[in-house]
Coordinates of C-alpha atoms (C1' of nucleotides) in Angstrom, one line a residue:
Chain A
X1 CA 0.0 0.0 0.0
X2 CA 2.6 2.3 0.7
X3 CA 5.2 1.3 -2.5
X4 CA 6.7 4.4 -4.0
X5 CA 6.1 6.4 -0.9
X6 CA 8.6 7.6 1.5
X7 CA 8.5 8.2 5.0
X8 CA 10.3 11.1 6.7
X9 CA 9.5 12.1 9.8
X10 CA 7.7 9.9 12.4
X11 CA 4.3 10.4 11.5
X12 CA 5.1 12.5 7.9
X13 CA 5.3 10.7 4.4
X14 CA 6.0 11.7 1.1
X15 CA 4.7 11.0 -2.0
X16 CA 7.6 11.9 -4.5
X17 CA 7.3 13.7 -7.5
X18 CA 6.6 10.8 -10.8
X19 CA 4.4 9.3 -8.8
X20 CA 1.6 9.8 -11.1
X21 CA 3.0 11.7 -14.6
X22 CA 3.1 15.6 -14.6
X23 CA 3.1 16.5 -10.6
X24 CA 4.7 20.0 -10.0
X25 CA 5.5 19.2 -6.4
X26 CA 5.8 16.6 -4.5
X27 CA 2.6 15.1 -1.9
X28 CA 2.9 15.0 1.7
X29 CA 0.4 13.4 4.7
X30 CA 0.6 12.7 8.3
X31 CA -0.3 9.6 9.2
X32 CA 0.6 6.6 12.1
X33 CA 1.8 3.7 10.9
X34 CA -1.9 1.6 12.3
X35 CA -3.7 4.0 10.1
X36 CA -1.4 3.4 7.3
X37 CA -3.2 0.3 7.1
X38 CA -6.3 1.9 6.2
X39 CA -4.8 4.1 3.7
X40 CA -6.5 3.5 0.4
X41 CA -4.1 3.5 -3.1
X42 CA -7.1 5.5 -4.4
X43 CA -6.4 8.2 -2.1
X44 CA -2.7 8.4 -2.4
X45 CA -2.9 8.7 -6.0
X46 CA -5.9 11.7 -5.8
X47 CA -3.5 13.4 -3.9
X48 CA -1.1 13.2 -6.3
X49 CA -3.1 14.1 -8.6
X50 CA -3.8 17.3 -7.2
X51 CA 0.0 18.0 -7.2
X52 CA 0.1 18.2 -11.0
X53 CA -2.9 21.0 -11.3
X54 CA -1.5 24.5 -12.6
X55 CA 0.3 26.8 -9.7
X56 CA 0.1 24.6 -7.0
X57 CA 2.8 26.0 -4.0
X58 CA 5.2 23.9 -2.0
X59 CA 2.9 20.8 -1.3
X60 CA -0.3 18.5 -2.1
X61 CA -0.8 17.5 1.7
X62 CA -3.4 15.5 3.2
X63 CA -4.5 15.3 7.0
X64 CA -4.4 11.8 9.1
X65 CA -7.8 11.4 7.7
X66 CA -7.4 11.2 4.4
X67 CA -9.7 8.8 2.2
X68 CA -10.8 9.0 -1.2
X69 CA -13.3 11.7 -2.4
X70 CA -14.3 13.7 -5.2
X71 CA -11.5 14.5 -7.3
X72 CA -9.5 15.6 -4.2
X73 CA -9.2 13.5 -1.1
X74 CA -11.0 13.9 1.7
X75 CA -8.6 15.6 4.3
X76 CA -6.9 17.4 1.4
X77 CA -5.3 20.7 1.6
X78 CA -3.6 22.3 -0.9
X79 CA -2.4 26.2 -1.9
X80 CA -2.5 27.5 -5.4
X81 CA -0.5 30.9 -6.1
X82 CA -3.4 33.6 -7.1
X83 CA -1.8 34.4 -10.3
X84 CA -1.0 31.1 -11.7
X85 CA -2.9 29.1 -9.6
X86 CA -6.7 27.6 -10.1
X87 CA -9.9 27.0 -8.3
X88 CA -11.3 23.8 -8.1
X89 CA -14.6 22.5 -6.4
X90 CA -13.5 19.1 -6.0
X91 CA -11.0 20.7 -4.0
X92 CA -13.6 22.0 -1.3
X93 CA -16.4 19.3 -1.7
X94 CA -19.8 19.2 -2.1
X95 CA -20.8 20.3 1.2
X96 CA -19.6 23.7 1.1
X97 CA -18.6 25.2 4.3
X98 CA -19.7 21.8 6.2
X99 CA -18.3 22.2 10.0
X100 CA -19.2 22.6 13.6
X101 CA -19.5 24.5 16.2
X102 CA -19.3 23.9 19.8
X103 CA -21.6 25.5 22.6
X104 CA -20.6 25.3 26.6
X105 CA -23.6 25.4 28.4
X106 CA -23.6 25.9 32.7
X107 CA -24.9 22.5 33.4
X108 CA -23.0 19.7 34.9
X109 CA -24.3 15.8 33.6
X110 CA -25.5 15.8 37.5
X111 CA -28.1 18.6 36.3
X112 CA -29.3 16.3 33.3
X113 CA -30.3 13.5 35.6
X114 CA -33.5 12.3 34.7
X115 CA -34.0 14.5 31.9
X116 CA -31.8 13.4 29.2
X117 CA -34.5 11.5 27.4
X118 CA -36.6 15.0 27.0
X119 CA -34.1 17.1 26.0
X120 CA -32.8 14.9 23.1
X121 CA -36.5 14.6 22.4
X122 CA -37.4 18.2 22.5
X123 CA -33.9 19.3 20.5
X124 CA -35.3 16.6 18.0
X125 CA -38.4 18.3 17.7
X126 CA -37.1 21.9 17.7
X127 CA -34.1 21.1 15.0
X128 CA -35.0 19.1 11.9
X129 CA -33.3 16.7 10.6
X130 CA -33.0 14.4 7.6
X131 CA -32.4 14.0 4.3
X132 CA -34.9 16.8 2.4
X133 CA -35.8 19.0 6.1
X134 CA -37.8 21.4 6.1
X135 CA -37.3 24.6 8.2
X136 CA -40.1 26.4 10.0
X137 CA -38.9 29.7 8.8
X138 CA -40.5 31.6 6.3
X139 CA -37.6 33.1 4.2
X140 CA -38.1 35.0 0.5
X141 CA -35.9 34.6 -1.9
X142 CA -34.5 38.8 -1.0
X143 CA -33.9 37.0 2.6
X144 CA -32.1 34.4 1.2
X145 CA -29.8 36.8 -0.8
X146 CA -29.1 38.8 2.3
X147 CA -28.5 35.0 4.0
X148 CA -25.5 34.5 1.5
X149 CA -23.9 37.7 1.9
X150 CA -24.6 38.3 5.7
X151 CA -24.0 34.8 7.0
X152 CA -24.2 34.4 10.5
X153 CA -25.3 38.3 11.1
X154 CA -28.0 37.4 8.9
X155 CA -29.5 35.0 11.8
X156 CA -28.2 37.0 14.7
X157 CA -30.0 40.3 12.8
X158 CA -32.9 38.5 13.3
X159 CA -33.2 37.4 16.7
X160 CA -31.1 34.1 16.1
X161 CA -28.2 34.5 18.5
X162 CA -26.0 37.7 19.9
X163 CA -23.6 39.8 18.2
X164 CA -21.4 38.1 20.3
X165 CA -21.7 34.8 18.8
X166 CA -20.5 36.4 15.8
X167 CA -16.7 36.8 16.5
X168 CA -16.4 33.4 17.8
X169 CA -16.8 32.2 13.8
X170 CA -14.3 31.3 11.5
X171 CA -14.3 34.4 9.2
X172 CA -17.1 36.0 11.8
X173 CA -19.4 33.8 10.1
X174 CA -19.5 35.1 6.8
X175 CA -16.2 35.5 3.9
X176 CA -16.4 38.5 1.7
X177 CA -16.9 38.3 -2.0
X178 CA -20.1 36.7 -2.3
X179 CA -21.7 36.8 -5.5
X180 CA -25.7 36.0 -5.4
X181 CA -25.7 35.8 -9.2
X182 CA -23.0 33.1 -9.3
X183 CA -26.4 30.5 -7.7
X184 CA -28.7 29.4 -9.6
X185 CA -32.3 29.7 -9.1
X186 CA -32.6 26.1 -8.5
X187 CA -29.9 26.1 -5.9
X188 CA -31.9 28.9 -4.4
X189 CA -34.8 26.7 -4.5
X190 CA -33.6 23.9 -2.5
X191 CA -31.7 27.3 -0.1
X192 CA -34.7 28.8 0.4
X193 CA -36.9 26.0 2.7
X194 CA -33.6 24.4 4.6
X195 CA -32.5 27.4 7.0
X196 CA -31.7 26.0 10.2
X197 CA -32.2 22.4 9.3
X198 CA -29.7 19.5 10.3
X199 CA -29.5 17.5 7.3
X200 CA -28.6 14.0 6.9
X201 CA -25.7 11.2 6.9
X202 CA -23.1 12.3 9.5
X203 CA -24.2 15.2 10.7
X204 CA -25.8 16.0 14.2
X205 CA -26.3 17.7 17.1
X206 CA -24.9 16.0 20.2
X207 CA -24.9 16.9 23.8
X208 CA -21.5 16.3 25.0
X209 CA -19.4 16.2 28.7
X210 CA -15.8 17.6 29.0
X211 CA -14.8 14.4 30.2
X212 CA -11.1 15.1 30.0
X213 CA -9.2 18.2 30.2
X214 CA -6.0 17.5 28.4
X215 CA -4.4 21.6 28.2
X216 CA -5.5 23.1 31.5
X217 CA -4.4 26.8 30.6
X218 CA -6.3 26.5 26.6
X219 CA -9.1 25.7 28.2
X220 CA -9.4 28.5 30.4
X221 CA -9.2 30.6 27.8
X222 CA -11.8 28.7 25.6
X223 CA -13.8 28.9 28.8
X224 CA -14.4 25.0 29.1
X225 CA -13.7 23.5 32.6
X226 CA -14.2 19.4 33.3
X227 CA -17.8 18.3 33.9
X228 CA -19.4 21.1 31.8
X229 CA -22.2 19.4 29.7
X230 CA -21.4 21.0 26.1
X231 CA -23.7 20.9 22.5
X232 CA -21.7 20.5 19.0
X233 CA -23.4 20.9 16.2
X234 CA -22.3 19.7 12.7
X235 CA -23.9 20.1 9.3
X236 CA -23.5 22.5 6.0
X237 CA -25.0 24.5 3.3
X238 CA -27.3 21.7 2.3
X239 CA -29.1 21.2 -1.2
X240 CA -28.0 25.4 -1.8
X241 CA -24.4 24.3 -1.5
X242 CA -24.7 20.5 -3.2
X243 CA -26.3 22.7 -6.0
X244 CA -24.0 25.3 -6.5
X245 CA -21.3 22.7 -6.1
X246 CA -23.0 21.0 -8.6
X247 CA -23.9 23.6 -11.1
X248 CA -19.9 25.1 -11.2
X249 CA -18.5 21.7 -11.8
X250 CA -20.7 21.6 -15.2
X251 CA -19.3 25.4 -15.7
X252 CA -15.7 24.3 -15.3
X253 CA -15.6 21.5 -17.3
X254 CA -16.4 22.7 -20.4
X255 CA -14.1 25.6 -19.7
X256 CA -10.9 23.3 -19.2
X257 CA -10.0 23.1 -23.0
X258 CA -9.8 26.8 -23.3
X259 CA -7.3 27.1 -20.7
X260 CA -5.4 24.1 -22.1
X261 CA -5.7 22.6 -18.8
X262 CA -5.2 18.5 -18.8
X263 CA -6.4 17.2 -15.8
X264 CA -5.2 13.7 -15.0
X265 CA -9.1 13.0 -13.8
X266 CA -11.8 14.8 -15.1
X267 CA -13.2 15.3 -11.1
X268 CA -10.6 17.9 -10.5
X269 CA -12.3 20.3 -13.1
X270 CA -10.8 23.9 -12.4
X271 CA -10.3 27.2 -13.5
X272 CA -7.8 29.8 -13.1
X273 CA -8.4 31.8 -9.5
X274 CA -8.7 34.9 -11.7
X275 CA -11.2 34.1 -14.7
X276 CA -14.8 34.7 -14.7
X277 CA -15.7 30.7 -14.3
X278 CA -13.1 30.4 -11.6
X279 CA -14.7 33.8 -9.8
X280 CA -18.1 33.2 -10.6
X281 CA -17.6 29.8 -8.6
X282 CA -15.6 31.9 -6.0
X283 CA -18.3 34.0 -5.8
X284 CA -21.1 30.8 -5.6
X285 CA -19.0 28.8 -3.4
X286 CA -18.8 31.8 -0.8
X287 CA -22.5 32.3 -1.1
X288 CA -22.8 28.7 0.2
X289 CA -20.3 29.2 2.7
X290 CA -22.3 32.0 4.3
X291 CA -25.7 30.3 3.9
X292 CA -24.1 27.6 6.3
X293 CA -22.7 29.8 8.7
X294 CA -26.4 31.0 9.0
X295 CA -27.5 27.5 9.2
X296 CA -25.7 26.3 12.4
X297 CA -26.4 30.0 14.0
X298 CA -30.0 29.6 13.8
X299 CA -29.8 25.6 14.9
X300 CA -27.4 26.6 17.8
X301 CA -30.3 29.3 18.7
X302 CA -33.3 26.9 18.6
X303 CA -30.8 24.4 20.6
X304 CA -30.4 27.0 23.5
X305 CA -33.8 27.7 23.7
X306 CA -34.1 24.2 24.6
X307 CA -32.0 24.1 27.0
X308 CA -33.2 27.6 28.6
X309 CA -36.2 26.1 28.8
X310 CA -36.1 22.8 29.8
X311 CA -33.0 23.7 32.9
X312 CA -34.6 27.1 33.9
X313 CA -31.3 28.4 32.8
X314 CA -30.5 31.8 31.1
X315 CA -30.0 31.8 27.6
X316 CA -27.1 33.8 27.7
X317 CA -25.3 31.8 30.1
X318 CA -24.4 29.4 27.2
X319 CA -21.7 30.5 25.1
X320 CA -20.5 29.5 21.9
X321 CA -17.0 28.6 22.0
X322 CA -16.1 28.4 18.2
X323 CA -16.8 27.7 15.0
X324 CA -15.0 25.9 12.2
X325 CA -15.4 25.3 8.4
X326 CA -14.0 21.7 7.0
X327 CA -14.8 22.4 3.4
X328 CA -13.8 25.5 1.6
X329 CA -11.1 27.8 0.2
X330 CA -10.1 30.7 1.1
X331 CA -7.8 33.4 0.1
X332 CA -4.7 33.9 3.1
X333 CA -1.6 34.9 3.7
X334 CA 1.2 32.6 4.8
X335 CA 5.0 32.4 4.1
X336 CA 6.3 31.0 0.9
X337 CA 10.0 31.6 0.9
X338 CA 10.2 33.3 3.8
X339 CA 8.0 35.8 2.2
X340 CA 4.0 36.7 3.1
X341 CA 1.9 36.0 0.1
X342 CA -1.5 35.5 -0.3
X343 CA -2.4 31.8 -1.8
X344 CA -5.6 30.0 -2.4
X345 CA -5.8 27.6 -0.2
X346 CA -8.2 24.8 -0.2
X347 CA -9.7 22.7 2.7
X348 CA -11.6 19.6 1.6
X349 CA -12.6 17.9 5.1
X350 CA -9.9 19.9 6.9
X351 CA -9.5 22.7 9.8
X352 CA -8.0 25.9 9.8
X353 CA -5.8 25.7 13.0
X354 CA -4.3 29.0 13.0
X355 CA -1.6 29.1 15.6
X356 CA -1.0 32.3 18.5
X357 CA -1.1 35.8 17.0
X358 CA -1.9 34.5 13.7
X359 CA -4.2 37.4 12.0
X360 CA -7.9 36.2 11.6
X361 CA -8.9 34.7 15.2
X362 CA -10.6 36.1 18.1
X363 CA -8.7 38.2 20.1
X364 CA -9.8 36.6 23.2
X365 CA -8.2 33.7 22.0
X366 CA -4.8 35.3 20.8
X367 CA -2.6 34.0 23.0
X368 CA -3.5 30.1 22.8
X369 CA -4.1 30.0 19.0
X370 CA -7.7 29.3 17.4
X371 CA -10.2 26.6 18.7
X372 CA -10.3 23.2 16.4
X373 CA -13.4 21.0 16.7
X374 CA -13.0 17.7 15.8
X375 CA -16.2 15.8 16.0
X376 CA -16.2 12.3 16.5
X377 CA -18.6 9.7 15.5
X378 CA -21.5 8.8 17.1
X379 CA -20.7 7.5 20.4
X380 CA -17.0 8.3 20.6
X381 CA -14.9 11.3 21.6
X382 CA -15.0 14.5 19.8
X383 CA -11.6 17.2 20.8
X384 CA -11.3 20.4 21.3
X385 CA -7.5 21.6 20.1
X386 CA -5.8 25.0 19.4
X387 CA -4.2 26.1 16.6
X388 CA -0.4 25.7 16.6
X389 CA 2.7 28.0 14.6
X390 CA 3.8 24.3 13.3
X391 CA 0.5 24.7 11.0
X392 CA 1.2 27.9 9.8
X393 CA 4.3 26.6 8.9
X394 CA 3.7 22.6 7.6
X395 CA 0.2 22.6 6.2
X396 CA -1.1 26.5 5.5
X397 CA -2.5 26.7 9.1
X398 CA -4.3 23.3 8.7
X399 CA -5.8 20.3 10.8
X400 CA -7.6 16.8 10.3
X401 CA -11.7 17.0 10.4
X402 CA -12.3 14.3 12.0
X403 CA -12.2 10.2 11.9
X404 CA -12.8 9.4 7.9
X405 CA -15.5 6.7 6.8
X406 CA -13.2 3.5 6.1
X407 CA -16.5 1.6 5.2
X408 CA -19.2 2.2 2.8
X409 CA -22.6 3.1 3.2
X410 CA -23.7 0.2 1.6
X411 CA -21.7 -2.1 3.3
X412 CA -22.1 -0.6 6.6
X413 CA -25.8 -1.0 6.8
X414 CA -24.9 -4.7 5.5
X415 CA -23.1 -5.2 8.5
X416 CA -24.2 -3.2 11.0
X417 CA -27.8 -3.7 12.4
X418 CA -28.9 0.2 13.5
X419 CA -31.6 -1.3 16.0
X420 CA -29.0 -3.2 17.8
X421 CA -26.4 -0.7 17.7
X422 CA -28.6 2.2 19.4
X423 CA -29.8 -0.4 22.0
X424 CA -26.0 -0.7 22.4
X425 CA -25.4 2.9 23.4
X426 CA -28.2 3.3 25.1
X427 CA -26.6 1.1 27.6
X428 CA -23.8 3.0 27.7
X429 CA -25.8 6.0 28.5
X430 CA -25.8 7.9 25.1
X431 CA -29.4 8.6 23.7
X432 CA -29.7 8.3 19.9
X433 CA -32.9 10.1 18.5
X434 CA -32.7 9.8 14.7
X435 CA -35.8 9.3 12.0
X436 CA -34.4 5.2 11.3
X437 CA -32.8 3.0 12.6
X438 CA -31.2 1.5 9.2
X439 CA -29.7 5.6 8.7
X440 CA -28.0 5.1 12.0
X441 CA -25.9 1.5 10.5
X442 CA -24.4 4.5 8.2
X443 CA -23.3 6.0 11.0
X444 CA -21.8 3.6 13.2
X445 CA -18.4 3.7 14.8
X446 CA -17.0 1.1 13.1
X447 CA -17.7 2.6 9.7
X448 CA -14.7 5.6 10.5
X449 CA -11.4 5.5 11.3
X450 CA -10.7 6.0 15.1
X451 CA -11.2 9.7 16.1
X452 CA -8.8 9.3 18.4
X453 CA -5.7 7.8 16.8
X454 CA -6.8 10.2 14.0
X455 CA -5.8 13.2 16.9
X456 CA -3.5 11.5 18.1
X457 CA -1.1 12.4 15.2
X458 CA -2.4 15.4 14.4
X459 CA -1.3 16.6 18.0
X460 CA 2.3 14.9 18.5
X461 CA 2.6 16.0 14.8
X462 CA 2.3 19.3 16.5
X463 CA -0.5 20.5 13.9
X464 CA -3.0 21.1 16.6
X465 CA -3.1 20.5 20.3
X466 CA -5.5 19.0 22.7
X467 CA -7.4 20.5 24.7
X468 CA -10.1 18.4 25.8
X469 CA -12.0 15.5 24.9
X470 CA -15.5 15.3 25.2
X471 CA -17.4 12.4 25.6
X472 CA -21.3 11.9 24.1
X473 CA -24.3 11.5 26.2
X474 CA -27.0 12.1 23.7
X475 CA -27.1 13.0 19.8
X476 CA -30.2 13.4 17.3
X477 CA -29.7 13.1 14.0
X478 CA -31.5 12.9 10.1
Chain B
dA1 C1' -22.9 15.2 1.7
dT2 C1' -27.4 15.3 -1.6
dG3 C1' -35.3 16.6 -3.3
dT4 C1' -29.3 9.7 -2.3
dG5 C1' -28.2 5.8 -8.1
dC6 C1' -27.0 7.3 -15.7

DNA sequence: ATGTGC
């Protein structure tokens, strides 16, 4: 599995350049040697692949969760140069601007005694979830423009959240440059009924405990002390961003010839950063970023209400932490030959983990380096890291995204029996509320990769640092 | 991931 690749650091490996024909640099990816057995050939050469697109810078790198995806893997991240460089959607995934964010409520799991079961139940019945949701908000299409330029302020403009909230986003919850004309009407169509909605497959909402404080000091600072009974919430831009995703990749395509790009798989369709298909994507792709940013603002909202309500707690006593995106690209400055330069940089199922003083996080924050949320899946750990200057200076400020599906969905539900396997959990105390039982096989632990060893490297690879680990004790999902 | 698959 690993022929033709070399390993040179502990947990670092490189895949030289002749690997596949025509790669401009060489590949690099962190991994452990037990995951190594997981690696798929698929995967190694996709990120190879991506090393021979035009005005790609330094590296194609991949993240301890790498697994094959579209064009790109999964856990991808690569920098193009802005004036030779191109923009690619396989490069930031269907689910633009999927991520999470994480909540610290007041509560202690003593306080959630006897009412677990009604919370998830009620947080099931204020968020929806599933494949094809529907929101109870009543949005025009003129909201839904303001939605994908606005963001997050869109929600918190409107009673969903405090300005407050809004600093503690990646790109305070909403990235400049969006262009409302780059979406189609039927990607607005499928926008317009899904704000605040969950979605499907691994997404969720899950009430967590801070089980383990690993960084006593970060987490002060985060504001996260053991015991505290969290929410994380993880979804994306739903049909609006699979649609605009969807509708560029057509675009691009039949654009390729006129730029004489050859692409050694048609999946890794691109277009220079600064042409009007590779802005009009830009442009799309940011509209989608924002539209999920608004998504998880007005879900975290309806979540606290929930709480509020069921605890006889104050709403503003719960206070969002952070919020990261795992799929999209951005424009940034990092060094390139010791000097600052602004790249594209794409994040396919990847976190920013910007490191102390680095420009772009909250100020409150500063000093540690930016939150990272890795979610795990259902029923294990999900972390809480900081950022580190190692990422600014390995991976463009980047981290893994969290464990990486090493079964299909297809076979899971084969082998997995969803009934049994929330029966299972239940007895360990975590409460699964989901629409079926056979969409929960999907989901199953043993379907990813071990969160855990997956952070595991990312941290003693010094690309992110724990700070806690928090353990599940009750998740709804689509 | 996705009004789930050409």
């Amino acid at each position: 599995m690993l022929e033709g690749i070399n390993m040179i650091g502990d947990l670092e490996w490189e895949v030289p350049i002749g690997y596949v024909p025509d790669m401009r640099v060489p590949g690099r990816f962190f991994l452990s040697r037990a995951l190594a057995e997981t690696l798929e050939e698929g995967a190694v050469r996709q990120l190879a692949n991506v090393a021979t697109l035009p005005g790609i810078v330094k590296h194609s790198l991949a993240m301890p969760d790498i697994h094959w995806g579209y064009g790109f893997p999964i856990g991808g991240v690569a920098a193009f140069d802005m004036t030779e460089g191109v923009i690619s959607p396989g490069g930031v995934g269907f689910d633009i601007n999927c991520g999470v964010r994480l909540i610290a409520t007041p509560l202690t799991e003593a306080d959630l005694a006897g009412k677990k079961r009604e919370l998830i139940e009620r947080l099931f019945s204020a968020v929806p979830t599933g494949v094809g949701a529907k929101s109870a908000l009543r949005v025009s299409n003129k909201d839904l423009t303001a939605v994908m330029v606005d963001g997050a302020r869109w929600a918190v403009e409107r009673g969903f959240g405090t300005g407050a909230d809004l600093v503690r986003c990646e790109a305070e919850g909403a990235m400049p440059g969006a262009d409302p004309d780059a979406v189609s009407a039927k990607a607005r169509q499928r926008g317009v009924p899904q704000i605040g909605t969950l979605g499907a497959g691994n997404h969720f909402l899950e009430v967590q405990v801070a089980r383990e404080i690993v960084d006593p000091e970060a987490a002060k600072v985060f504001g996260i002390a053991e015991g505290q009974v969290c929410f994380m919430v993880h979804c994306g831009s739903r049909g609006l961003g699979h649609q605009v995703a969807t509708d560029h990749l057509r675009t691009l395509e039949s654009a390729l010839a006129g730029y004489r790009i050859h692409l050694p798989d048609r999946q890794l369709a691109c277009a220079p950063i600064d042409s009007p298909e590779g802005r009009a994507y830009y442009g799309g792709m940011v509209c989608a970023a924002n539209y999920a940013w608004a998504n998880r603002q007005v879900i975290m909202h309806e979540a606290k209400k929930v709480f509020a309500e069921l605890f006889g707690i104050d709403y503003d006593a719960m206070r969002l932490i952070y919020d990261v995106a795992h799929n999209v690209a951005k424009f940034e400055r990092h060094d390139v030959d010791g000097a600052s330069t602004e790249v594209c940089v794409h994040r396919k199922g990847a976190t920013r983990a910007f490191g102390p003083g680095a420009p772009g996080i909250p100020r409150e924050y500063a000093g540690v380096g930016q939150p990272v949320i890795i979610p795990g899946s259902m029923g294990t750990s999900s972390f809480l890291l900081h950022g580190t200057t190692t990422a600014m200076q390995k991976t463009w400020g980047s981290t893994c995204h969290g464990a990486g599906r090493v079964l299909s969905r297809s076979k899971a539900k084969k082998e997995v029996r969803g009934k049994e396997l929330r029966e299972h959990l239940a007895g360990e105390g975590i409460l699964v509320r989901a629409h079926s039982d056979s969409a929960l096989a999907e989901e199953a632990p043993e379907v990813y990769k071990p969160s855990r060893e997956v952070v595991r490297v990312v941290h003693e690879a010094g690309l992110s640092n724990i700070v806690v680990r928090l353990e599940p004790l009750g998740v709804i999902k689509g």
